[in-house]
XYZ file of N, CA and C in Angstrom:
723
model
N 108.883 86.211 90.996
C 109.316 87.547 91.254
C 109.455 88.306 89.543
N 108.827 89.676 90.028
C 109.019 90.014 88.263
C 110.518 90.726 88.060
N 110.677 91.042 86.924
C 111.877 91.571 86.341
C 112.177 93.084 87.199
N 110.993 93.753 87.570
C 111.063 95.017 88.155
C 111.674 94.663 89.581
N 111.300 93.787 90.179
C 111.885 93.605 91.235
C 113.237 92.997 91.510
N 113.392 91.945 90.369
C 115.078 91.764 90.216
C 116.096 92.812 89.889
N 115.536 93.648 88.917
C 116.391 95.155 88.813
C 116.343 95.719 90.082
N 115.281 96.014 90.724
C 115.372 96.646 92.385
C 116.637 96.046 93.122
N 116.438 94.793 92.821
C 117.911 93.805 93.979
C 118.951 94.399 93.417
N 118.835 94.210 91.941
C 120.680 94.678 91.603
C 120.969 95.813 91.814
N 120.051 97.008 91.905
C 120.473 98.214 92.041
C 120.763 98.559 93.435
N 120.034 97.702 94.280
C 120.018 97.805 95.560
C 121.694 97.270 96.087
N 121.885 96.395 95.383
C 123.142 95.323 95.916
C 124.388 96.048 94.852
N 124.196 96.492 93.827
C 125.619 97.026 93.091
C 125.561 98.480 92.534
N 124.581 99.282 92.713
C 124.566 100.136 92.002
C 124.121 101.651 92.735
N 123.867 102.882 92.197
C 123.135 104.182 92.995
C 121.513 103.858 92.420
N 121.355 103.676 91.078
C 120.082 103.947 90.714
C 120.075 102.969 89.232
N 119.032 103.099 88.577
C 118.865 102.250 87.238
C 119.821 102.473 86.119
N 119.998 104.073 85.867
C 120.808 104.637 85.183
C 122.435 104.300 85.531
N 122.601 103.896 86.772
C 124.001 103.490 87.102
C 124.270 102.149 86.480
N 123.306 101.553 86.826
C 123.372 100.099 86.489
C 123.516 99.843 85.239
N 122.630 100.543 84.663
C 122.923 100.510 82.854
C 124.193 100.445 82.542
N 124.623 101.789 82.889
C 126.125 102.186 82.693
C 127.104 101.036 82.869
N 126.993 100.354 84.012
C 127.937 99.481 84.726
C 128.020 98.189 83.828
N 126.587 98.097 83.345
C 126.690 96.806 82.152
C 126.687 96.807 80.797
N 126.897 98.125 80.613
C 127.110 98.531 79.269
C 125.824 98.697 77.845
N 124.876 99.215 78.781
C 123.231 99.197 77.867
C 122.787 100.697 78.498
N 121.613 100.965 77.683
C 121.229 102.234 77.851
C 120.059 102.022 78.786
N 119.891 103.313 79.654
C 119.027 103.414 80.615
C 117.445 103.091 80.226
N 117.281 103.203 79.196
C 116.072 102.834 78.364
C 115.961 101.503 78.020
N 116.992 100.709 77.853
C 116.896 99.317 77.559
C 116.432 98.699 79.070
N 116.979 99.324 79.956
C 116.772 98.482 81.167
C 115.666 98.920 81.369
N 114.580 100.031 81.437
C 113.562 100.568 81.571
C 112.516 99.535 80.625
N 112.746 99.308 79.311
C 112.085 98.273 78.527
C 111.957 96.848 78.922
N 113.136 96.731 79.686
C 113.082 95.161 80.251
C 112.021 95.247 81.359
N 112.105 96.451 82.190
C 110.902 96.368 83.220
C 109.682 96.401 82.706
N 109.330 97.328 81.711
C 108.014 97.526 81.136
C 107.288 96.298 80.554
N 108.604 95.457 79.855
C 108.363 94.056 79.078
C 108.053 92.879 80.079
N 108.519 92.927 81.187
C 108.870 92.225 82.243
C 109.636 90.956 81.519
N 110.740 91.104 80.879
C 111.574 90.148 80.270
C 112.931 91.097 79.979
N 113.768 90.037 80.089
C 115.569 90.491 79.995
C 115.843 89.745 78.712
N 116.391 90.405 77.775
C 116.461 89.399 76.667
C 118.101 88.886 76.659
N 118.431 87.975 75.812
C 119.498 87.228 75.845
C 120.794 88.354 75.997
N 120.797 89.144 75.254
C 121.760 90.429 75.203
C 121.841 90.780 76.542
N 120.877 91.119 77.277
C 120.902 91.803 78.449
C 121.499 90.960 79.634
N 120.916 89.814 79.531
C 121.501 88.398 80.464
C 122.764 88.465 80.499
N 123.337 88.227 79.017
C 124.805 88.403 79.112
C 125.480 89.228 79.707
N 125.054 90.805 79.322
C 125.642 91.782 79.892
C 125.518 91.940 81.288
N 124.257 91.472 82.386
C 124.612 91.363 83.441
C 125.492 90.371 83.829
N 125.820 89.177 83.427
C 126.216 88.005 84.018
C 127.902 88.532 83.589
N 128.178 89.166 82.662
C 129.830 89.679 82.383
C 130.066 90.396 83.486
N 129.202 91.629 83.861
C 129.622 92.258 84.610
C 129.548 91.768 86.474
N 128.520 91.199 86.783
C 128.291 90.398 87.883
C 128.344 88.834 87.737
N 129.201 88.164 87.409
C 129.267 86.690 87.455
C 129.095 85.781 88.927
N 128.656 86.546 89.544
C 128.120 86.155 90.857
C 126.618 85.722 91.160
N 126.277 86.075 90.099
C 124.694 86.324 89.991
C 124.350 84.730 89.317
N 123.295 84.247 89.821
C 122.944 82.821 89.397
C 122.051 83.397 87.952
N 122.667 82.986 86.944
C 121.919 82.755 85.562
C 120.391 82.489 85.751
N 120.232 81.209 86.450
C 118.676 80.665 86.481
C 117.883 81.693 87.241
N 118.485 82.671 88.239
C 117.565 83.364 88.917
C 117.139 84.665 87.849
N 118.112 84.932 87.033
C 117.669 86.107 85.940
C 116.719 85.844 84.932
N 116.878 84.346 84.649
C 116.043 83.978 83.482
C 114.709 83.545 83.998
N 114.387 83.394 85.332
C 112.935 83.147 85.930
C 112.871 82.445 87.066
N 114.178 82.121 87.858
C 113.982 81.731 89.022
C 113.559 82.875 90.114
N 113.083 82.269 91.574
C 112.406 83.226 92.076
C 113.631 83.533 93.316
N 114.225 82.847 93.659
C 115.217 82.902 95.123
C 116.298 84.353 94.907
N 115.870 84.951 95.593
C 116.561 86.006 95.601
C 118.250 85.771 95.945
N 118.927 86.583 95.304
C 120.388 86.029 95.331
C 121.536 86.936 96.234
N 120.861 87.728 96.980
C 121.899 88.526 97.991
C 121.482 88.347 99.055
N 122.430 88.854 100.070
C 122.295 88.417 101.624
C 122.022 89.391 102.335
N 122.156 90.749 101.685
C 122.031 92.195 102.333
C 123.418 92.683 102.429
N 123.181 94.091 102.446
C 124.255 94.841 102.172
C 124.744 95.496 103.489
N 126.131 95.943 103.291
C 126.768 96.474 104.675
C 126.373 97.504 105.026
N 126.204 97.933 106.558
C 125.729 99.210 107.101
C 125.867 100.338 106.589
N 126.052 100.912 105.405
C 127.029 102.048 104.722
C 125.859 103.267 104.810
N 126.395 104.419 104.486
C 125.675 105.821 104.338
C 124.872 105.546 102.717
N 124.157 106.212 102.572
C 123.457 106.400 101.340
C 124.458 106.734 100.464
N 124.289 106.211 99.027
C 124.954 106.503 98.152
C 125.235 108.109 97.577
N 124.292 108.921 97.972
C 124.180 110.388 97.592
C 125.449 110.984 98.678
N 125.455 110.676 99.688
C 126.571 111.248 100.516
C 127.770 110.745 99.913
N 128.102 109.907 99.363
C 129.449 109.813 98.714
C 129.914 110.759 97.679
N 128.908 111.515 96.909
C 129.498 112.501 95.918
C 129.863 113.539 96.354
N 129.457 113.787 97.974
C 130.075 115.364 98.526
C 131.447 115.200 99.057
N 132.069 113.756 99.398
C 133.069 113.809 99.736
C 134.428 114.114 98.669
N 135.475 114.559 98.912
C 136.665 114.964 98.255
C 137.254 113.787 97.944
N 137.823 113.565 96.867
C 138.547 112.280 96.653
C 140.166 112.395 97.510
N 140.596 110.984 97.562
C 141.809 110.845 98.481
C 142.793 110.009 97.583
N 143.874 110.482 97.475
C 144.543 109.667 96.220
C 145.552 108.788 97.365
N 145.624 107.411 96.900
C 146.721 106.569 97.506
C 148.067 107.100 97.302
N 149.035 106.749 98.376
C 150.314 107.115 98.235
C 151.095 106.368 96.986
N 152.555 107.107 96.787
C 153.113 106.507 95.623
C 153.463 105.110 95.953
N 153.748 104.418 94.957
C 154.229 102.982 94.855
C 155.532 103.012 95.982
N 155.831 102.189 96.839
C 156.919 101.890 97.899
C 156.624 102.418 98.910
N 155.393 102.939 99.418
C 155.029 103.603 100.659
C 154.062 102.708 101.767
N 154.133 101.409 101.441
C 153.636 100.616 101.997
C 152.745 99.428 101.770
N 152.157 99.477 100.467
C 151.401 98.484 99.773
C 152.399 97.020 99.940
N 151.387 96.364 100.382
C 151.832 94.729 100.539
C 151.677 94.093 99.147
N 152.354 92.987 98.805
C 151.942 92.420 97.830
C 150.769 91.717 97.854
N 149.806 92.040 96.760
C 148.420 91.510 96.787
C 148.227 89.943 96.031
N 147.749 88.972 96.917
C 148.124 87.627 96.532
C 146.808 87.185 95.564
N 146.135 87.923 95.159
C 144.575 87.719 94.192
C 145.051 88.661 93.069
N 146.011 89.727 93.024
C 146.134 90.458 91.798
C 146.897 89.771 90.841
N 146.210 90.015 89.277
C 146.897 89.168 88.517
C 147.604 90.271 87.608
N 147.120 91.549 87.737
C 147.861 92.719 86.824
C 147.214 93.828 87.268
N 147.915 94.899 87.145
C 147.042 96.349 87.350
C 146.186 96.580 86.394
N 144.946 97.397 87.060
C 144.181 97.692 85.992
C 144.042 99.211 86.178
N 143.569 99.996 85.643
C 143.272 101.190 85.841
C 142.885 101.933 87.147
N 142.887 102.916 87.741
C 142.904 103.450 88.865
C 141.230 103.672 88.874
N 140.517 103.148 90.130
C 139.254 103.181 90.155
C 138.818 103.442 91.503
N 137.673 104.294 91.712
C 137.521 104.730 93.280
C 136.728 103.638 94.122
N 137.156 103.577 95.124
C 136.598 102.562 96.203
C 136.231 103.329 97.332
N 135.421 103.019 98.180
C 135.135 103.483 99.233
C 135.944 103.023 100.753
N 136.831 104.171 101.456
C 136.893 103.514 102.489
C 136.008 103.870 103.694
N 135.972 102.966 104.473
C 134.964 102.774 105.415
C 135.541 103.088 106.782
N 135.071 104.313 107.380
C 135.571 104.765 108.524
C 134.679 104.577 109.575
N 135.044 104.441 110.658
C 134.127 104.055 112.244
C 133.740 102.646 111.977
N 134.009 101.812 111.383
C 133.992 100.413 111.477
C 135.123 99.715 111.341
N 135.250 98.978 112.260
C 136.751 98.036 111.955
C 136.513 96.474 112.242
N 136.404 95.855 111.096
C 136.586 94.296 111.150
C 137.295 93.779 111.999
N 136.879 92.710 113.095
C 137.856 92.401 114.223
C 138.479 91.010 113.478
N 139.861 90.609 113.552
C 140.540 89.717 113.311
C 140.386 88.820 114.569
N 139.752 88.713 115.354
C 139.657 88.137 116.947
C 138.216 88.211 117.285
N 137.977 87.787 118.352
C 136.386 88.294 118.669
C 136.272 88.992 119.961
N 137.021 90.003 119.805
C 136.980 91.174 120.478
C 135.345 92.010 120.253
N 134.960 92.370 121.079
C 133.439 93.310 120.779
C 133.536 94.470 120.378
N 133.163 94.789 119.375
C 133.214 96.120 118.388
C 132.960 97.541 119.203
N 133.232 98.304 119.109
C 132.665 99.816 119.501
C 131.747 100.413 118.670
N 130.729 100.960 119.448
C 129.860 101.295 118.301
C 130.259 102.679 117.763
N 129.948 103.033 116.478
C 130.737 104.599 116.040
C 129.928 104.634 114.516
N 129.908 105.693 114.347
C 129.209 106.366 113.300
C 130.056 106.216 111.961
N 129.294 105.124 111.260
C 130.486 104.945 109.885
C 130.425 106.297 109.027
N 131.537 106.129 108.205
C 131.511 107.579 107.093
C 132.193 106.695 105.774
N 132.344 107.535 104.757
C 132.992 106.962 103.413
C 133.647 108.232 103.063
N 135.038 107.291 102.674
C 136.060 108.319 101.792
C 136.303 107.931 100.662
N 136.582 108.345 99.454
C 136.679 107.706 98.520
C 138.315 107.538 98.318
N 138.843 106.313 98.036
C 140.540 106.209 98.037
C 140.436 105.623 96.398
N 141.657 105.773 95.766
C 142.191 105.293 94.453
C 142.365 103.581 94.600
N 141.921 102.784 94.135
C 142.362 101.607 93.947
C 142.954 101.114 92.750
N 143.781 100.057 92.775
C 144.246 99.705 91.291
C 143.483 98.737 90.756
N 142.438 98.189 91.160
C 141.174 97.099 90.589
C 140.003 97.435 90.575
N 139.452 97.738 89.551
C 137.954 98.105 89.714
C 137.148 97.262 90.507
N 137.488 96.075 91.045
C 136.221 95.019 91.572
C 136.593 95.295 93.204
N 137.232 95.969 93.838
C 137.353 96.672 94.716
C 136.304 97.815 95.190
N 135.298 97.595 96.250
C 133.907 98.450 96.262
C 134.420 99.089 97.484
N 134.843 98.340 98.697
C 134.877 99.146 100.042
C 136.390 98.582 100.504
N 136.953 99.517 101.456
C 138.103 99.217 102.121
C 137.862 99.608 103.534
N 138.583 98.367 104.233
C 138.337 98.404 105.882
C 139.747 98.371 106.503
N 139.937 99.227 107.583
C 140.956 98.768 108.426
C 140.565 97.860 109.386
N 141.542 96.651 109.522
C 141.184 95.741 110.577
C 142.156 95.869 111.981
N 141.591 95.101 112.721
C 142.333 95.176 114.172
C 142.169 93.839 114.601
N 143.460 92.776 115.214
C 143.559 91.924 115.778
C 144.624 91.133 115.196
N 145.122 89.696 115.569
C 146.010 89.049 115.278
C 145.409 87.461 114.891
N 144.333 87.255 114.477
C 143.779 86.115 114.224
C 144.180 85.733 112.760
N 144.573 86.458 111.911
C 144.954 86.111 110.483
C 146.242 86.210 110.209
N 147.182 86.356 111.357
C 148.674 86.459 110.762
C 148.911 85.250 110.217
N 150.198 85.234 109.334
C 150.745 86.293 108.800
C 150.167 87.305 108.121
N 149.316 86.673 107.081
C 148.525 87.148 105.922
C 148.199 88.652 106.229
N 147.356 88.831 107.150
C 146.770 90.275 107.773
C 146.974 90.432 109.279
N 147.647 91.584 109.359
C 148.122 92.037 110.721
C 147.344 93.171 111.290
N 147.600 93.152 112.628
C 146.675 94.408 113.026
C 146.896 95.575 112.601
N 145.762 96.209 112.165
C 145.904 97.919 111.353
C 146.393 97.872 109.785
N 146.013 96.550 109.206
C 146.119 96.491 107.972
C 145.004 96.880 107.131
N 144.962 96.872 105.965
C 143.600 97.585 105.484
C 143.166 96.234 104.479
N 141.891 96.176 104.401
C 141.836 95.080 103.530
C 140.736 95.744 102.148
N 140.708 95.396 100.746
C 139.966 95.799 99.982
C 138.695 94.683 99.581
N 137.567 94.838 99.692
C 136.574 93.774 99.523
C 135.845 94.115 98.081
N 135.278 93.018 97.387
C 134.469 93.166 96.379
C 133.150 93.320 96.624
N 132.337 92.798 95.884
C 130.778 92.696 96.015
C 130.339 91.583 96.777
N 129.278 91.762 97.309
C 128.701 90.635 98.095
C 128.731 89.387 97.582
N 128.850 88.147 98.177
C 128.607 86.734 97.500
C 127.245 86.774 97.322
N 126.873 85.838 96.166
C 125.484 85.522 95.679
C 125.209 84.121 96.613
N 125.685 83.270 96.713
C 125.659 82.198 97.188
C 126.472 81.622 97.818
N 126.065 80.434 98.944
C 127.182 79.626 99.770
C 127.907 79.227 99.205
N 127.631 78.521 97.848
C 128.804 77.760 96.971
C 129.745 78.769 96.535
N 129.851 80.109 96.587
C 130.836 80.791 95.971
C 131.837 81.255 96.836
N 131.825 80.531 98.113
C 133.222 80.460 99.172
C 134.282 79.610 98.330
N 135.527 80.339 98.640
C 136.509 79.636 98.026
C 137.645 78.973 99.144
N 138.016 77.656 99.061
C 138.694 77.139 100.238
C 139.976 78.105 100.172
N 140.586 78.763 101.565
C 141.687 79.304 101.616
C 141.595 80.825 101.325
N 140.685 81.396 100.728
C 140.323 82.869 100.704
C 139.743 83.462 102.006
N 140.435 84.387 102.493
C 139.708 85.484 103.578
C 138.468 86.109 103.146
N 137.695 86.321 103.883
C 136.224 86.910 103.472
C 136.090 87.869 104.907
N 135.576 89.099 104.351
C 134.667 89.850 105.432
C 133.638 89.387 105.303
N 133.060 89.161 106.694
C 131.596 88.320 106.836
C 131.276 89.360 107.901
N 129.693 89.497 107.543
C 128.842 90.288 108.382
C 127.775 89.472 109.055
N 127.560 89.683 110.445
C 126.468 89.046 111.014
C 125.377 89.801 111.076
N 124.336 89.023 111.378
C 122.682 89.831 111.600
C 122.635 90.925 112.802
N 123.854 90.780 113.524
C 123.652 91.714 114.635
C 124.776 93.015 114.459
N 125.188 92.911 113.180
C 126.040 94.000 112.493
C 127.541 93.661 113.187
N 128.110 92.821 113.642
C 129.319 92.317 113.522
C 130.236 92.243 112.301
N 131.384 92.730 111.920
C 132.276 92.523 111.098
C 133.452 91.707 111.462
N 133.957 90.682 110.699
C 134.785 89.779 111.159
C 135.810 89.545 109.539
N 137.095 89.451 109.605
C 137.895 88.570 108.453
C 138.238 87.371 108.767
N 137.479 86.296 108.584
C 137.689 85.106 108.484
C 137.916 84.361 106.941
N 138.300 83.035 107.013
C 138.092 81.848 105.934
C 137.207 81.642 106.464
N 136.407 81.036 105.433
C 134.795 80.460 105.563
C 134.669 79.134 104.711
N 133.901 78.019 105.376
C 133.732 77.063 104.580
C 132.280 76.765 104.827
N 131.336 76.416 103.519
C 129.999 75.850 103.765
C 130.102 74.506 103.740
N 129.651 73.714 104.557
C 129.647 72.310 105.103
C 128.521 71.421 103.793
N 127.685 72.514 103.419
C 126.411 71.924 102.330
C 125.326 72.478 103.034
N 124.262 72.141 102.163
C 122.997 72.643 102.441
C 122.382 72.001 103.652
N 122.386 71.152 103.997
C 121.846 70.188 105.215
C 122.411 70.901 106.528
N 123.651 71.549 106.567
C 124.420 72.004 107.597
C 123.665 73.556 107.953
N 123.692 73.767 109.558
C 122.975 74.561 109.922
C 124.113 75.878 110.483
N 125.583 75.431 109.884
C 126.364 76.234 110.040
C 127.457 76.615 109.087
N 128.095 77.719 109.000
C 129.345 77.825 108.411
C 130.281 77.635 109.328
N 131.646 77.447 108.838
C 132.773 77.177 109.456
C 133.548 78.005 109.283
N 134.095 78.802 110.167
C 134.936 79.782 110.110
C 136.690 79.444 110.609
N 137.411 79.863 109.998
C 138.815 79.191 110.562
C 139.867 80.690 110.422
N 140.808 80.503 110.926
C 142.114 81.684 111.012
C 143.279 80.915 110.217
N 144.181 82.137 110.001
C 145.421 81.701 109.504
C 146.435 81.420 110.709
N 146.327 81.982 111.884
C 147.217 81.892 112.929
C 147.121 80.576 113.852
N 148.104 79.901 113.815
C 147.814 78.344 114.500
C 147.738 78.638 115.931
N 147.904 79.634 116.864
C 147.829 79.991 118.198
C 146.646 80.438 118.492
N 145.737 80.787 117.677
C 144.375 81.291 117.905
C 143.151 80.539 117.640
N 142.389 80.597 118.861
C 141.479 79.950 119.098
C 139.959 80.652 119.123
N 138.967 80.152 117.594
C 138.189 80.774 117.553
C 136.862 80.431 118.653
N 135.972 81.364 118.917
C 134.650 80.844 120.032
C 133.987 80.004 118.922
N 133.413 79.144 120.108
C 132.521 77.951 119.217
C 133.093 77.421 118.442
N 134.374 76.768 118.309
C 135.198 76.205 117.443
C 134.965 76.814 115.771
N 134.458 77.970 116.124
C 134.588 78.873 114.677
C 132.885 78.325 113.756
N 132.184 77.795 114.526
C 130.971 77.432 113.764
C 130.001 78.809 114.039
N 129.476 79.350 112.969
C 128.522 80.582 112.902
C 127.352 79.994 112.243
N 126.284 80.153 113.138
C 124.966 79.376 112.655
C 124.371 80.539 111.462
N 124.065 79.914 110.374
C 123.693 80.868 108.766
C 122.377 81.464 109.310
N 121.659 81.237 110.568
C 120.814 82.045 110.814
C 121.425 83.553 111.177
N 122.365 83.334 111.775
C 123.113 84.551 112.031
C 124.034 85.385 111.156
N 124.197 84.866 109.919
C 125.064 85.411 108.681
C 124.038 86.022 107.854
N 124.723 87.435 107.640
C 124.006 88.086 106.730
C 124.708 88.410 105.533
N 126.001 88.506 105.314
C 126.906 88.518 103.948
C 127.926 88.679 104.144
N 128.477 88.333 102.860
C 130.411 87.905 102.862
C 130.898 88.562 101.740
N 132.029 88.973 102.045
C 132.316 89.936 100.718
C 134.056 89.331 100.632
N 134.251 88.909 99.535
C 136.087 88.331 99.415
C 136.777 89.223 99.673
N 137.894 89.157 100.068
C 139.165 90.000 100.376
C 139.993 89.769 99.052
N 140.129 90.840 98.654
C 140.901 91.231 97.130
C 142.124 91.564 97.102
N 142.506 92.789 98.278
C 143.678 93.226 98.534
C 143.941 93.187 100.100
N 145.449 92.961 100.377
C 145.879 93.218 101.586
C 146.483 94.366 101.440
N 146.752 95.737 102.404
C 147.497 96.866 102.636
C 147.860 97.120 103.534
N 149.193 97.354 104.084
C 149.941 97.958 105.019
C 149.440 99.442 105.390
N 149.508 100.299 104.441
C 149.171 101.803 104.182
C 148.155 102.072 102.948
N 147.383 103.003 103.290
C 146.864 103.587 102.066
C 146.876 105.253 101.986
């Protein structure tokens, strides 16, 4: 796999274009173009990419050919986002629940509220709807998308109607953290919030679990890896936005 192909994957996964990617990792667009032209990323470039995207496999950047992404959420093109007006989050005390992953507040940063798509907290079929994006202000820079959920399988941590803020797509099965909830996307487009465990490379299944002891997952929570497309760690849970 060439450096141009790897840069294209990074752009597709994390940014709008090469210039945006360069800005995200703190280098000039000319530097990124030089990496592509020379088919080589220097050590400084590797460190810059890893500092911004620690979920990426360093060996893949250095020369491995395994693609480090599972696919993106079915969202509109990035160009559509710039035409939307910003939406401000309410003042403190109007519904934000304590965030179990937040170490300390960071400067406000824009995420995208995904409308028309509701991850299920149960096994109910999802209705087809055209999704849209609305900019919202989040207190963490690593929150990329915000979804409103429905269902009761993740009680008491996540309730019906709560909003979840998610980060970038995981790059490897080994990145799943025990006890953390994830927004999981399947190959047929379903979205669901569950805890996920990978039994290992020899297992054909991922194991999904819930927090509600009274809830029973279909198929015992086994999701064939052949039906798994992507997973995004839930960073924040909010009652209102």
